[in-house]
Coordinates of C-alpha atoms in Angstrom, one line a residue:
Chain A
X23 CA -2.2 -6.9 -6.1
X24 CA -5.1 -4.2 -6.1
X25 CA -4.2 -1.1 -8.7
X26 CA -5.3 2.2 -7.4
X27 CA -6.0 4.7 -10.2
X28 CA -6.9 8.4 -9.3
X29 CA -7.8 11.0 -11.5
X30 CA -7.0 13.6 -12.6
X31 CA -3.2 13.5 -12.0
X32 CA -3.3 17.0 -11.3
X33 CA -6.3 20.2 -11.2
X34 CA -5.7 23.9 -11.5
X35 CA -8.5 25.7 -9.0
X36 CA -9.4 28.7 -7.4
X37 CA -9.7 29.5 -3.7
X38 CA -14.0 28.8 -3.5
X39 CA -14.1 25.9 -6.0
X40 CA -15.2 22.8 -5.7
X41 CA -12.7 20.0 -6.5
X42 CA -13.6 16.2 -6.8
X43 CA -10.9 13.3 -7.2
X44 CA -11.8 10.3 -8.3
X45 CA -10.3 7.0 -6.9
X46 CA -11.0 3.6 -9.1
X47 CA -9.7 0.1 -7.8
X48 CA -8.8 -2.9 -9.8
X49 CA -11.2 -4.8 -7.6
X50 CA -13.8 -4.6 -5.3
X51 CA -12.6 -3.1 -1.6
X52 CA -15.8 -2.6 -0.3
X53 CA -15.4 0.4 2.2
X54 CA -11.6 0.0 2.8
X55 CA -10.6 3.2 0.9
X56 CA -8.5 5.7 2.7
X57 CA -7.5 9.2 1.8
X58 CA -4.2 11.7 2.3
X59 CA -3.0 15.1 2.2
X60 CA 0.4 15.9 1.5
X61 CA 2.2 19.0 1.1
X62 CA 5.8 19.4 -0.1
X63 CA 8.1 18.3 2.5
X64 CA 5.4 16.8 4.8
X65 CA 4.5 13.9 5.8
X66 CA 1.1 12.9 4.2
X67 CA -1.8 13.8 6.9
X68 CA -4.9 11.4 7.1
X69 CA -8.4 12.8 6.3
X70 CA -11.0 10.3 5.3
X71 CA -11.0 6.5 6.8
X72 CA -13.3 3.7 5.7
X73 CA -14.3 5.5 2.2
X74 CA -16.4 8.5 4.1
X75 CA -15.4 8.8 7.5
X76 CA -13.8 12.2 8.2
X77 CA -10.7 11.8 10.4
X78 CA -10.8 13.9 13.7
X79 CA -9.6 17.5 13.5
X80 CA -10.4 17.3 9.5
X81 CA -12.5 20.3 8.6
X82 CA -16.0 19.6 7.3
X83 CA -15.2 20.6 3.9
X84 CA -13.5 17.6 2.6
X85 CA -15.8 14.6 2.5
X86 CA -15.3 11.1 0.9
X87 CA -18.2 8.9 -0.8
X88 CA -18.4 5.2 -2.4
X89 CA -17.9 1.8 -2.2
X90 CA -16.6 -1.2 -4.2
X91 CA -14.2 0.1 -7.0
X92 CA -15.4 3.5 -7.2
X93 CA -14.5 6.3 -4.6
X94 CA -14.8 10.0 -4.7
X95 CA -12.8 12.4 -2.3
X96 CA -14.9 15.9 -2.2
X97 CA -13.3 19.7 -1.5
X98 CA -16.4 22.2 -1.2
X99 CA -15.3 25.6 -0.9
X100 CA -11.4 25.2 -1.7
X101 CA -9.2 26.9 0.9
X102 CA -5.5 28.5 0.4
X103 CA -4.0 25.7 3.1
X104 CA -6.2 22.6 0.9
X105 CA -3.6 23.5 -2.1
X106 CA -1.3 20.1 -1.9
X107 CA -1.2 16.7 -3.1
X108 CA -4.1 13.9 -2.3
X109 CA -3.5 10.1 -2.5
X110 CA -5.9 7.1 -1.8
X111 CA -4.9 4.3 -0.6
X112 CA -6.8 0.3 -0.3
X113 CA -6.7 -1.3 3.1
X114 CA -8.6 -4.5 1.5
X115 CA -5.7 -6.8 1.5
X116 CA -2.3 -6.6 1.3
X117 CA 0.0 -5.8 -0.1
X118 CA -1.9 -2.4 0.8
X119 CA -1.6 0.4 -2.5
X120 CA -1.4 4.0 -2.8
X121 CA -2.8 6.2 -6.1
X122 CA -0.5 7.9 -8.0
X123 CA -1.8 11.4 -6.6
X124 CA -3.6 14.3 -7.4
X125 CA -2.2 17.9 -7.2
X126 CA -4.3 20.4 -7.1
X127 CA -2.8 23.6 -7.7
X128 CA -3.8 27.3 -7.9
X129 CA -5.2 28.6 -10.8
Chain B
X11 CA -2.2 12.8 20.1
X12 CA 1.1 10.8 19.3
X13 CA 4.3 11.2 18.0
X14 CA 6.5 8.9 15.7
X15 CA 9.9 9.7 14.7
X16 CA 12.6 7.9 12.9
X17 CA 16.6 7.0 13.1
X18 CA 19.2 5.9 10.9
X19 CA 19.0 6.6 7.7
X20 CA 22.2 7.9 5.9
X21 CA 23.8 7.0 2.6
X22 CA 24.9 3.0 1.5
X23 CA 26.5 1.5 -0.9
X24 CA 24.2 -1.2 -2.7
X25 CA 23.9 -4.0 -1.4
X26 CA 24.8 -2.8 2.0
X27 CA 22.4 -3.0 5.4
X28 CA 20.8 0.2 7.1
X29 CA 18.9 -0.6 10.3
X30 CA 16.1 2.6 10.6
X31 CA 14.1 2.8 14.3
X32 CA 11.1 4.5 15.0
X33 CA 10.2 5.5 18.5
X34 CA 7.0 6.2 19.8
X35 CA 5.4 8.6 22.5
X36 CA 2.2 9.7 23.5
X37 CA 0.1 6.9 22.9
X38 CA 0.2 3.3 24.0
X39 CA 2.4 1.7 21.4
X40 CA 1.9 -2.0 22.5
X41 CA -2.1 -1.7 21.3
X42 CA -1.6 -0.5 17.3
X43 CA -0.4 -1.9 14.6
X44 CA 2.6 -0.1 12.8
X45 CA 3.2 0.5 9.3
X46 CA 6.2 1.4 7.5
X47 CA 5.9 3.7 4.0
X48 CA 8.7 5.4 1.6
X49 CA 8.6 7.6 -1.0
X50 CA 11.3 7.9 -3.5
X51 CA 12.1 11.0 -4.8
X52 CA 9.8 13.0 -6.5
X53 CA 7.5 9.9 -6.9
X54 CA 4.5 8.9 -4.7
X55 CA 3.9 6.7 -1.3
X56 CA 4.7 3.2 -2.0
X57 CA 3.3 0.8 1.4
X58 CA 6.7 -1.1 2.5
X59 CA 5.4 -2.9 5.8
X60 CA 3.3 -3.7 9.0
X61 CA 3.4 -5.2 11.8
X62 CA 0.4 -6.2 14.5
X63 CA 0.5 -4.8 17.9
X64 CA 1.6 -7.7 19.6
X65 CA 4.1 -8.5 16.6
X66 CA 2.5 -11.8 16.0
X67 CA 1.8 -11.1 12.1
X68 CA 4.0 -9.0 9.3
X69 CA 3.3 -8.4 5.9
X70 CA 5.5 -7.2 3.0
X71 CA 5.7 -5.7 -0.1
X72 CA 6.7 -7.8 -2.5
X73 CA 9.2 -5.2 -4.2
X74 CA 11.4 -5.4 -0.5
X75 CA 10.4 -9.4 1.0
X76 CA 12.7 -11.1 1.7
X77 CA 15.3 -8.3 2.2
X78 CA 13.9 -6.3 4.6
X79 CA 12.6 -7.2 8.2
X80 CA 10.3 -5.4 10.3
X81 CA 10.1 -6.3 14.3
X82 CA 8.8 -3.7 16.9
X83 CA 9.7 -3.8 20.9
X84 CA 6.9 -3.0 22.9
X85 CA 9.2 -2.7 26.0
X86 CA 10.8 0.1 24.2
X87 CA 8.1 1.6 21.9
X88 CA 10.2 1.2 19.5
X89 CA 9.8 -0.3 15.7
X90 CA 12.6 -1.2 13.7
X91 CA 13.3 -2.0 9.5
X92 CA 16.6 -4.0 9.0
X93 CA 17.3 -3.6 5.4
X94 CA 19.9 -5.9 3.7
X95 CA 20.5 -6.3 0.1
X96 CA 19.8 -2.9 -0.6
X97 CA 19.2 -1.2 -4.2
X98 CA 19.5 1.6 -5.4
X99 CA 15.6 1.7 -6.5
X100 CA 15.6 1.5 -2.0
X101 CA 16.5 5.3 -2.3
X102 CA 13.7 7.4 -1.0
X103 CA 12.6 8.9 2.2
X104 CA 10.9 5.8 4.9
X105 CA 8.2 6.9 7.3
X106 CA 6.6 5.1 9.8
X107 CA 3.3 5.5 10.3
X108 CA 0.8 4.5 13.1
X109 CA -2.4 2.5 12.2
X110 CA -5.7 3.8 13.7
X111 CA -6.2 0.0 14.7
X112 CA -3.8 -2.9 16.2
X113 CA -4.1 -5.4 13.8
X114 CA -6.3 -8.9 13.3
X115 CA -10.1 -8.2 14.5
X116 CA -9.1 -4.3 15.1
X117 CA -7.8 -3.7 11.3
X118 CA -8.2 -0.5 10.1
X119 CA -5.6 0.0 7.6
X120 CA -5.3 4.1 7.6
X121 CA -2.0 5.7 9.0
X122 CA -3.3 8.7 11.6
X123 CA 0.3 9.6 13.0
X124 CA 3.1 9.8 10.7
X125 CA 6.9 10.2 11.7
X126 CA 9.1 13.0 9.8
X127 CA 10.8 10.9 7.8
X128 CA 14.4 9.7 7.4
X129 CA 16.3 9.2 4.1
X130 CA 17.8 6.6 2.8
X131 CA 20.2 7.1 -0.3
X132 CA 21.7 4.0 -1.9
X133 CA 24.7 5.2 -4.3
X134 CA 27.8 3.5 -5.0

């Protein structure tokens, strides 16, 4: 099975920042790198498909770069609604695998 | 836009059966792949299963294969998860979740609609 590994586990920021997760697989995926929003009680929302492709509706500010093992999921310009929990997940091959999260939290 | 949303959760004894159901509107079920995820308590998402559009390949976790069963009816836009054997590690809430392709040549692998959620608590 492919291990996703994100990091950090969690990030305290301020409304304006700039946040970056990192997303490492145990293997190469190529492109097949997905990314989710999820806020307490929710169900997880998608925002970036096929490592950078923003999902319709998903403001401009979140953005998602990389390929093989190594992904990045970008926040420019932190907003008071982007305060939640961010997984990513590998669509390579199954069994497909989620990240453990990252919170990112007020400061 | 699409709408899932999940049935029959509840509370079993372990190794017990729970049958949940997921029925679908506003988009044409028969041509997407559908996934089903959980999330236990306080813990992250944790993929459980997926079937292709036309139901003609499923694939499994292997924490759940072999006890679980996942079958969809297109007639009914319906998707079900027939749970047997169950644990109490099965304890968490199980969405189901549509893929943004149907499966085979169309694979896409990322969820784009996501039900509400029903839980399932396995306590003796």
């Amino acid at each position: 099975d492919i291990q996703m590994t994100q990091s950090p586990s969690s990030v305290s920021a301020s409304v304006g920042d700039r946040v970056t997760i990192t997303c490492r697989a145990s293997q190469g995926i190529s492109s097949w790198l997905v990314w989710y929003q999820q806020k307490p009680g929710k169900a997880p929302k998608l925002l970036i498909y096929a490592a950078s492709s923003l999902q319709s509706g998903v403001p401009s500010r979140f953005s998602g770069s990389g390929s093989g093992t190594d992904f990045t999921l970008t926040i420019t310009s932190l907003q008071p609604e982007d305060f939640a929990t961010y997984y990513c997940q590998q669509a390579n091959s199954f069994p497909l695998t989620f990240g453990g999260g990252t919170k990112v939290e007020i400061k | 836009q699409g709408q899932l949303v999940e049935s029959g959760g509840g509370v079993v004894q372990p190794g017990r059966s729970l049958n949940l159901s997921c029925a679908a509107s506003g988009f044409t079920f028969s041509t997407y792949g559908i996934h089903w995820v959980r999330q236990a308590p306080g813990k992250g998402l944790e993929w459980v299963a997926v079937i292709w559009y036309d139901g003609s390949h499923k694939y499994y976790a292997d924490s759940i294969k072999g006890r679980f069963t996942i079958s969809r009816d297109n007639s009914k836009n319906t998707l079900y998860l027939q749970m047997n054997s169950l644990r109490d590690e099965d304890t968490a809430v199980y969405y189901c979740a549509k893929d943004r392709g149907g499966g085979g040549g169309s694979w896409q692998g990322a969820f784009d609609i996501w039900g509400q959620g029903t839980i399932v608590t396995v306590s003796s």
